[in-house]
Coordinates of C-alpha atoms and ligand atoms in Angstrom, one line a residue:
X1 CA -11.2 24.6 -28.1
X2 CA -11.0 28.5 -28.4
X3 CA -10.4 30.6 -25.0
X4 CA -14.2 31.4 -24.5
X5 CA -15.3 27.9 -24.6
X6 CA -15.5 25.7 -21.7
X7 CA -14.7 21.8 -21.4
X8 CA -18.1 19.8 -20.9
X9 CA -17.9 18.3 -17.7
X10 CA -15.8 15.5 -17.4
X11 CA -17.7 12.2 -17.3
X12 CA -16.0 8.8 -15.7
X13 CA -17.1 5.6 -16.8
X14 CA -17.3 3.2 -13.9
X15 CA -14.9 0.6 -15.1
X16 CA -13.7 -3.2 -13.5
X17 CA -11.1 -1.9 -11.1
X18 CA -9.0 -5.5 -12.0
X19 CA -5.5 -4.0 -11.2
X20 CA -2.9 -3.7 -8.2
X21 CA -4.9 -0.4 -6.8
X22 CA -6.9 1.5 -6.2
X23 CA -9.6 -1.2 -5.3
X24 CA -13.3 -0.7 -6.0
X25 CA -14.4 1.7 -3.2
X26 CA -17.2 0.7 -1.4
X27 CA -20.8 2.6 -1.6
X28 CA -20.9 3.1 2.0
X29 CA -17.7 5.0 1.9
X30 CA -18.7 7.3 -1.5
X31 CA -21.9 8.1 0.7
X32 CA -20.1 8.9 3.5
X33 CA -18.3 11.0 2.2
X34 CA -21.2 12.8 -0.3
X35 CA -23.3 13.1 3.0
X36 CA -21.4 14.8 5.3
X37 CA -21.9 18.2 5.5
X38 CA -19.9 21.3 5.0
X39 CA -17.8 21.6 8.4
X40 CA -14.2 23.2 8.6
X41 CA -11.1 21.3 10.1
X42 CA -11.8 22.4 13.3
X43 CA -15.5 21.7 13.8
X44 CA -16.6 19.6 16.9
X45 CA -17.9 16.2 14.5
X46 CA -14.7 16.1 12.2
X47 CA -11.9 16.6 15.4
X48 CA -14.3 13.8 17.0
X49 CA -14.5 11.5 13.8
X50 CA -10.5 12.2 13.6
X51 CA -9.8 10.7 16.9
X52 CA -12.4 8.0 16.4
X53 CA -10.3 7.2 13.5
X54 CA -7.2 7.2 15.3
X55 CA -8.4 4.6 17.9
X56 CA -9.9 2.3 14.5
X57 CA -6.7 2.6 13.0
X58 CA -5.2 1.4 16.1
X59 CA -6.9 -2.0 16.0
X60 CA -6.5 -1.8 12.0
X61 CA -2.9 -2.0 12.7
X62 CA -2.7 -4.0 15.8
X63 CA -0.9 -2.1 17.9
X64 CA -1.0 0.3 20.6
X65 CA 1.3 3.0 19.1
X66 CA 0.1 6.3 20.2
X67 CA 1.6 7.8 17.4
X68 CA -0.7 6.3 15.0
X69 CA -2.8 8.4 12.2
X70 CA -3.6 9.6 8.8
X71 CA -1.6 11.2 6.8
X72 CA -3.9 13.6 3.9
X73 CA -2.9 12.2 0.9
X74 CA -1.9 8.9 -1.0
X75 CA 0.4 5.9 -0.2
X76 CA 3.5 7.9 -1.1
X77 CA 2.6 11.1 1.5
X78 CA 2.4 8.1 4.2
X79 CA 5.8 6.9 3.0
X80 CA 7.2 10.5 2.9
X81 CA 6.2 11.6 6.6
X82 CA 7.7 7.7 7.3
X83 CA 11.2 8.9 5.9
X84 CA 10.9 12.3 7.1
X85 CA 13.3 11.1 9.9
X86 CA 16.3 10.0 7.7
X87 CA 18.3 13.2 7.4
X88 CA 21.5 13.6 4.7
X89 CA 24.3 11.1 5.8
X90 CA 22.2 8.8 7.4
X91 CA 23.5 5.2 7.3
X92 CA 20.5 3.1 5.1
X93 CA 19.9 -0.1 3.4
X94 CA 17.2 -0.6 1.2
X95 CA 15.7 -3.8 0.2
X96 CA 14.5 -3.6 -3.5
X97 CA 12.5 -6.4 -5.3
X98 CA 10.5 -4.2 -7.4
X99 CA 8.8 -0.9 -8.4
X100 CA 7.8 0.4 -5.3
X101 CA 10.4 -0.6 -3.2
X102 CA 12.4 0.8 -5.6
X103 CA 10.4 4.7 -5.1
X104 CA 11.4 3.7 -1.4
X105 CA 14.9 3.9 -1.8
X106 CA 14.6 6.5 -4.6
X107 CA 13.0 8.6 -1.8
X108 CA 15.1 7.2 1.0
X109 CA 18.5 8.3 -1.6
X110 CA 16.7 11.6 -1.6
X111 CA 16.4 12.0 1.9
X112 CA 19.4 10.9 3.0
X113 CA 21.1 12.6 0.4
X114 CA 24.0 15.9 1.0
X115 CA 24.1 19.1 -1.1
X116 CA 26.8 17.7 -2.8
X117 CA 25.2 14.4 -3.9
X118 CA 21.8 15.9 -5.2
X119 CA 23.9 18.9 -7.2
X120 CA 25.9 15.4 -8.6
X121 CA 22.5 13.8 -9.4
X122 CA 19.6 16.3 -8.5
X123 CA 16.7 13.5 -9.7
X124 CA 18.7 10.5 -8.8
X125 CA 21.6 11.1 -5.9
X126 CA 23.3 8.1 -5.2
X127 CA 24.6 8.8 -1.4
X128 CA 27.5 6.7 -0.3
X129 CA 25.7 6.2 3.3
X130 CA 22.6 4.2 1.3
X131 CA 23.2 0.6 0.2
X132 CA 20.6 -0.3 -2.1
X133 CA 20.0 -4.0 -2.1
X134 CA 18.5 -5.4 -5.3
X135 CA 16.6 -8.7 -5.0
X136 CA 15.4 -9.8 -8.7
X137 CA 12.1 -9.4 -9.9
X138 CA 9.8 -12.2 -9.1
X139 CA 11.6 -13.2 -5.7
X140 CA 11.2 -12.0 -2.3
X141 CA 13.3 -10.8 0.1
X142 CA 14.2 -13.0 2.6
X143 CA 15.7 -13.7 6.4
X144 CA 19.0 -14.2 5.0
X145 CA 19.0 -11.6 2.7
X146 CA 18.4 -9.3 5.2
X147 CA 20.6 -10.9 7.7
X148 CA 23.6 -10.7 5.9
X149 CA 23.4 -6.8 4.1
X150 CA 22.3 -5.7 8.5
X151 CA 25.5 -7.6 9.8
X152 CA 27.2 -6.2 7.1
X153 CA 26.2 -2.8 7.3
X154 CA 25.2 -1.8 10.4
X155 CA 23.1 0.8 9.2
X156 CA 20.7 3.3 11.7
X157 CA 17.7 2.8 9.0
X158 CA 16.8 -0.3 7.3
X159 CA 14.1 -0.3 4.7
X160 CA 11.8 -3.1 3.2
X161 CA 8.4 -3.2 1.1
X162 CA 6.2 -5.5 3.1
X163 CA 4.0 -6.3 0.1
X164 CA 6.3 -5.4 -3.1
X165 CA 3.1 -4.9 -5.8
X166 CA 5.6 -4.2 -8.4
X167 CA 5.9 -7.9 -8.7
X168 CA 3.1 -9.8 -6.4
X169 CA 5.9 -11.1 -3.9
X170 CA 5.6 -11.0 0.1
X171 CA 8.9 -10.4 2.2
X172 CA 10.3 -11.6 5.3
X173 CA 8.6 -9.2 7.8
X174 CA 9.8 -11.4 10.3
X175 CA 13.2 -11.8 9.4
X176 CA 13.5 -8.2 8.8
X177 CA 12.1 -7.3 12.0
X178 CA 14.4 -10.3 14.1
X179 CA 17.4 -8.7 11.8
X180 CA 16.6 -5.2 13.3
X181 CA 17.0 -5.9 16.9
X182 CA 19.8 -7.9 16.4
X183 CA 21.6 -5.3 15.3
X184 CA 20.0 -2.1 16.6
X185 CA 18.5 -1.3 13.4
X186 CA 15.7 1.3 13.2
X187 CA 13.3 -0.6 10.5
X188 CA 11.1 1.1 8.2
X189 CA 8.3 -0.8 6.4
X190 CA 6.2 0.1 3.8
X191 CA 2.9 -1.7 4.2
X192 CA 1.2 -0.3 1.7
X193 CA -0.5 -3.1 0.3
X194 CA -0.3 -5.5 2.7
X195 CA -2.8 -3.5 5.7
X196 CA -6.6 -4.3 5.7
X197 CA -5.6 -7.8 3.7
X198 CA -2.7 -9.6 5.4
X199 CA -3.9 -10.9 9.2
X200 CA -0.9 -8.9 10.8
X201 CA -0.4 -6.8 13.9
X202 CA 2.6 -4.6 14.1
X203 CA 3.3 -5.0 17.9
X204 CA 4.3 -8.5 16.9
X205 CA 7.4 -6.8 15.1
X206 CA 9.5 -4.5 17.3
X207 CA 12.1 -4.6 15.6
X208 CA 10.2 -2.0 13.2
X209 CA 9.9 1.3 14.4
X210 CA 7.7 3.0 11.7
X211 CA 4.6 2.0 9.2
X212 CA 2.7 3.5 6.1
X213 CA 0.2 2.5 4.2
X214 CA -2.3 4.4 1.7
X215 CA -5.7 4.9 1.6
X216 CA -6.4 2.9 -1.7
X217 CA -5.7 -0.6 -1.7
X218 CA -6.6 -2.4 1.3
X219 CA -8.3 0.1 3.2
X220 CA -10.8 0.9 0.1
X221 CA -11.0 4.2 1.0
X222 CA -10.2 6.3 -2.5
X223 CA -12.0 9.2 -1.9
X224 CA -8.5 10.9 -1.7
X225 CA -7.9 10.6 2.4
X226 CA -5.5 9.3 4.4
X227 CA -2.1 7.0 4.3
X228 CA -2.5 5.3 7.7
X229 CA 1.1 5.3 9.5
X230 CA 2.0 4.2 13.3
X231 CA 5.4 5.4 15.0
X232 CA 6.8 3.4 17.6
X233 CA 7.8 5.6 21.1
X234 CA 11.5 5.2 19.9
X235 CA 10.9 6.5 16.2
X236 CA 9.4 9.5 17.8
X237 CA 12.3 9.8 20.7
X238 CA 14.7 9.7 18.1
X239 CA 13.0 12.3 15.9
X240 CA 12.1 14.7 19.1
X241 CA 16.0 14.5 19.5
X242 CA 17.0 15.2 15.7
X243 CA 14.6 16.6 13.5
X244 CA 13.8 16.5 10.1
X245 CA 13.5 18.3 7.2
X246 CA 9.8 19.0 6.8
X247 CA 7.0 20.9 8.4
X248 CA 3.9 19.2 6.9
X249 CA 5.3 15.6 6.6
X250 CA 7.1 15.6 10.3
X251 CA 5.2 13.2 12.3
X252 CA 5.1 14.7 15.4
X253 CA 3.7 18.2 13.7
X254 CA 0.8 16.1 11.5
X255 CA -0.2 14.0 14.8
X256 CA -1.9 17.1 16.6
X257 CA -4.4 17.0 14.4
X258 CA -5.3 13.4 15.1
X259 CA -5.2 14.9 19.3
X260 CA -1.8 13.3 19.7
X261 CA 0.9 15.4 22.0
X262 CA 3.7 14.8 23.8
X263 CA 3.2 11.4 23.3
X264 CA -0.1 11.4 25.0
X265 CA -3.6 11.2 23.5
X266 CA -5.9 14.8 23.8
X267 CA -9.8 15.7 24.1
X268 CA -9.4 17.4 20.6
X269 CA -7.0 17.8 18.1
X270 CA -5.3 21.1 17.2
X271 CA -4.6 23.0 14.1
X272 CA -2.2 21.1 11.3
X273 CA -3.7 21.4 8.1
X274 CA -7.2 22.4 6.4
X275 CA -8.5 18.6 6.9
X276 CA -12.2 18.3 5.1
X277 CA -14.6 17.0 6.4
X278 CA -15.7 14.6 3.9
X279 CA -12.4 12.6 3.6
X280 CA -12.8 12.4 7.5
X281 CA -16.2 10.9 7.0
X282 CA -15.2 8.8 4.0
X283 CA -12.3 7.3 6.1
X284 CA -14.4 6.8 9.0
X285 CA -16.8 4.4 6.9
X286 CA -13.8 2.9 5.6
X287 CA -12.0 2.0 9.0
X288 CA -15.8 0.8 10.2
X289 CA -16.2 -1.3 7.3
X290 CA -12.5 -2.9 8.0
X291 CA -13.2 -3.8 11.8
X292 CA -16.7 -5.0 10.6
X293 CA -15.1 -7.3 8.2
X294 CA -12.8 -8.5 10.7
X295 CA -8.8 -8.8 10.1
X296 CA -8.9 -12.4 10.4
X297 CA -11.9 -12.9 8.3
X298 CA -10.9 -10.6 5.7
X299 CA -6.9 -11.9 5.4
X300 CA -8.8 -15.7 4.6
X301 CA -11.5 -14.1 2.2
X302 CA -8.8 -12.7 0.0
X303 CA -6.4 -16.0 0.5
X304 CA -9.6 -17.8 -0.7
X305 CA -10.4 -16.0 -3.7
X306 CA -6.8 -15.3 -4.5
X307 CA -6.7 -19.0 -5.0
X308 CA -9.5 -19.6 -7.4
X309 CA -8.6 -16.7 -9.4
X310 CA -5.0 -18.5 -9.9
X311 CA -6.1 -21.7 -10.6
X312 CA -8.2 -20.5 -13.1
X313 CA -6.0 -18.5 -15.4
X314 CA -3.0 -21.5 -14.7
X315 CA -6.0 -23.5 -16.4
X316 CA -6.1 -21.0 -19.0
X317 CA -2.3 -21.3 -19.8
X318 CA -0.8 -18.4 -17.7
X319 CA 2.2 -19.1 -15.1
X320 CA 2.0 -17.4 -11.8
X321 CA 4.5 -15.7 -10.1
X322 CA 3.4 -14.0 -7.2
X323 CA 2.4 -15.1 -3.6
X324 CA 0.2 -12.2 -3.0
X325 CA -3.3 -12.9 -2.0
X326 CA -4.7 -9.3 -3.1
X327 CA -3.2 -9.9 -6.8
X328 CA -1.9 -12.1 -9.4
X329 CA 1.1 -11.4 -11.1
X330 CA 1.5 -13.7 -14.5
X331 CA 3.2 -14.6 -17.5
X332 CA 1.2 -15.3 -20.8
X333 CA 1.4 -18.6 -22.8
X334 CA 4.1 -18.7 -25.0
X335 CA 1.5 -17.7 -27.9
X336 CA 1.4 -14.3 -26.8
X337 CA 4.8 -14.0 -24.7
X338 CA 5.9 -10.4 -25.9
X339 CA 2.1 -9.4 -26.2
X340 CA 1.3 -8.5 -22.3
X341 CA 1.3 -4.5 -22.9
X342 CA -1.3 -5.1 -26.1
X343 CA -3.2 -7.1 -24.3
X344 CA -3.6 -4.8 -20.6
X345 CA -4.6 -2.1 -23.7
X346 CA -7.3 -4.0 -25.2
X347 CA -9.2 -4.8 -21.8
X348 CA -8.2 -1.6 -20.6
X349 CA -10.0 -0.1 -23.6
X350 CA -13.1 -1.7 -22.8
X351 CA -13.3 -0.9 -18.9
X352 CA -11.6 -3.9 -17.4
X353 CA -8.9 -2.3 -15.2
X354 CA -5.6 -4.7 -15.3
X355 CA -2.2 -3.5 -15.5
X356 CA 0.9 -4.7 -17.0
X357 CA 4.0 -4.5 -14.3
X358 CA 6.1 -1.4 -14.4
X359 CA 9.7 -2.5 -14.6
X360 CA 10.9 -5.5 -16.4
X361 CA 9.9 -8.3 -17.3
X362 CA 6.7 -7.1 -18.9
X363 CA 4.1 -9.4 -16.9
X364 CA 0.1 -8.9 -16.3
X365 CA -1.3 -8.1 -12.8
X366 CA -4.9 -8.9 -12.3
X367 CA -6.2 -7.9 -8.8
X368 CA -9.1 -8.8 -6.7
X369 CA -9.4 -5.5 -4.3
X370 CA -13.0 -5.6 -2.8
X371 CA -14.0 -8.7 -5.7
X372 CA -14.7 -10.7 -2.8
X373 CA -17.2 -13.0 -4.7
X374 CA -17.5 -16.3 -6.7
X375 CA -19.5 -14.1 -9.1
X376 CA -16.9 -11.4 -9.2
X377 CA -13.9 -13.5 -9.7
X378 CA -15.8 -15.3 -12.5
X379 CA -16.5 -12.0 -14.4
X380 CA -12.5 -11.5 -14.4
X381 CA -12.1 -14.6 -15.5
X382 CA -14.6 -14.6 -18.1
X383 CA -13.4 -11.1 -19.4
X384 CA -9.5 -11.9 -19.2
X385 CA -10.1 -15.2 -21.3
X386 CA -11.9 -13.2 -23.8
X387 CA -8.6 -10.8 -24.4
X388 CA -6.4 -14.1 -24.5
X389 CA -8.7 -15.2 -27.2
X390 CA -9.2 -12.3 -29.1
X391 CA -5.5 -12.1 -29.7
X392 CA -5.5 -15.6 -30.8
X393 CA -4.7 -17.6 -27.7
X394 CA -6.1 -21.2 -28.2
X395 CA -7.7 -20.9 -24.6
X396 CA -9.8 -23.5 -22.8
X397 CA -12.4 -21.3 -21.4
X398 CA -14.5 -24.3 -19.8
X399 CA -11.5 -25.7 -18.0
X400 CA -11.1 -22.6 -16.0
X401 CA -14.7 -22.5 -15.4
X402 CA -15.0 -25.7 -14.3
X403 CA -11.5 -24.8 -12.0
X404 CA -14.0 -22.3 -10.3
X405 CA -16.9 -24.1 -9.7
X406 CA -14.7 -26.7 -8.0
X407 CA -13.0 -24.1 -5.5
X408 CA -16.3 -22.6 -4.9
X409 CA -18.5 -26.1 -4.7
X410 CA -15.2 -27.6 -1.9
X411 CA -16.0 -24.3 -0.1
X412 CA -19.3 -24.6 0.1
X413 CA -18.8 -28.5 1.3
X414 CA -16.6 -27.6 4.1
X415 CA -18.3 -25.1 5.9
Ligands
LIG501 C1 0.7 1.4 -4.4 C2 1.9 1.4 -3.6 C3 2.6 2.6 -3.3 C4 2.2 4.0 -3.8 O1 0.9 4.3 -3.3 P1 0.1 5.6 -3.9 O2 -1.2 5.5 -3.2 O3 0.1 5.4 -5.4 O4 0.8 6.8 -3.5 C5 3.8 2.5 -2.6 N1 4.2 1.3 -2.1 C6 3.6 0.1 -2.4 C7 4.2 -1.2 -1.9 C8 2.4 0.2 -3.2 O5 1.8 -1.0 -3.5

């Protein structure tokens, strides 16, 4: 390439979105979003289509939260504007049971963090007011996990993955939440994969005063738009009262947009940020699609085809680990125990999105994001067999067919 020539435009290949995220995005939502006209940020249709998606999210979430909203960007800009209250010295504990809980309390460390500790460790500060609780890979955090390091602790900020993807494993949302107002804890959850698949509503856990998710996982809403988050009145209080360290990221700045001030809901939103018009539209479709589906409906769907994608690959020789119902997290037979990275390669190579995990142990996580379909689940199935095969796996490709024609046939004989 010399300094005159120009790339030729970049070409995607649509692929089998198989992983943890981002999950196939539905048509309706890339229309929405190719349709909409060019309108700026402050245009009559996108302030209305902003607070229309303020009041979906609402019922997304369960909860009647005024501070409830988007926040422009991915799961992580969510989680950022969720921390923005923890300032340096703040009293923490984190709950870690894999990868992304473990960005949490990367980012909570960072937050939380004095001058002093980030010149000690500028990429990694290890504040003395954090206590990091590690729960091994592969287990969940539970009730008396929590129960003991809140007792213990007595923090102001406690901090849990509800869904830890890293490693397919739900937490104690419950437990956290009881262990919160036990102690007066202000609890911080990141739901980023668990909203728009688990059959939860937030109001059922005050002990949690804050929420983010991300646009990609189970809202299905890629397009890059918006981390949903919701603020309880006594996050918000307590953030009126103290600050934070950010202007773009604080919530009670971002929530104008939405037509959110003072704690009360407005005709129109005011000036934030440049929102476009498109990702407005694009979520819009999104949120629509969600309440269309139907939380209820939607949590069983996924619990139903969770289940015959993990029968079939236990009948294919793989050990699950997870309890997810948006994902399987597995370990190979021992045949190919040592091989998962070369084999999340060679699928990856030919368009079938699965992903190895990101920490240790190396395991493979197959996920099911908008696959809501006998004929989609057997296509994974199908095309994951065929990798365990071609790296010589003696695999028994009619048992796990026949695994899913049962699931699907007992469905079909018990509606
Ligand atoms: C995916 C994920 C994130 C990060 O979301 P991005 O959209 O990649 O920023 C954070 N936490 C959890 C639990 C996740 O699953």
């Amino acid at each position: 390439m010399t300094d005159t020539e120009v790339f030729p435009q970049l070409v995607i290949p649509e692929t089998l979105a198989a992983g943890p995220g981002p999950g196939n995005t539905d048509a309706r939502v890339l229309a929405a979003f190719a349709d909409a006209g060019l309108a700026d940020h402050m245009q009559a249709d996108v302030l209305r289509g902003m607070i229309e998606c303020k009041h979906m999210l609402r019922r997304v979430w369960g909860t009647k939260n005024t501070y409830t909203f988007g926040v422009a960007g991915t799961g992580w800009s969510g989680l950022d504007a969720l921390f923005s209250a923890i300032l340096p010295g703040d009293s923490v504990v984190c709950f870690v049971n894999g990868t992304f809980s473990g960005i949490d309390a990367l980012t909570v460390r960072t937050r939380a963090a004095t001058r002093e500790d980030l010149k000690a460790n500028a990429l990694d500060p290890k504040p003395s007011s954090v206590t990091v609780i590690t729960v091994p890979h592969g287990q969940s955090v539970t009730a008396e996990v929590i129960e003991q390091a809140l007792a213990q602790h007595k923090p102001t900020w406690a901090v849990m993955a509800h869904w830890e993807t890293g490693s397919g494993r739900i937490n104690d949302l419950q437990g956290f939440s009881d262990a919160c107002l036990r102690h007066n804890v202000m609890g911080l959850i990141d739901a980023v994969s668990s909203l728009g698949i688990e059959d939860f509503a937030i109001d059922d856990f005050p002990g949690v005063v804050g929420w983010a998710s991300c646009p990609q996982k189970g809202v299905l809403c890629l397009p890059l738009t918006y981390a949903p988050v919701s603020f309880t009145d006594r996050y918000i209080a307590h953030l009126r009262e103290n600050g934070c360290y950010t202007f773009v990221h604080n919530p009670i700045f971002e929530a104008r947009h939405w037509g959110i001030v003072d704690g009360k809901d407005t005709a129109a939103g005011t000036y934030h940020r440049t929102h476009s018009g498109y990702a407005v539209a694009a979520f819009h479709e999104a949120l629509r699609i969600n309440l269309q589906h139907g939380r209820t409906q939607k949590a069983a769907d996924y619990a139903h085809h969770e289940a015959a994608l993990r029968a079939a690959v236990q009948a294919l020789g793989c050990e699950v680990t997870s309890n997810m119902t948006s994902l399987v997290v597995l370990n190979l037979p021992a045949s190919l125990a040592g091989r998962e990275k070369e084999l999340v390669q060679n699928a990856r190579a030919k368009g079938f999105g699965i992903w190895p995990t990101l920490s240790e142990p190396v395991q493979v996580r197959i996920g099911i994001l908008n696959q809501l379909s006998a004929a989609a689940i057997t296509e994974i199935v199908t095309r994951f067999a065929a990798e365990m095969s071609a790296m010589g796996a003696d695999v028994d490709l009619d048992a796990a067919m026949t695994v899913i024609e049962r699931h699907y046939a007992s469905a079909i004989a018990a509606e």
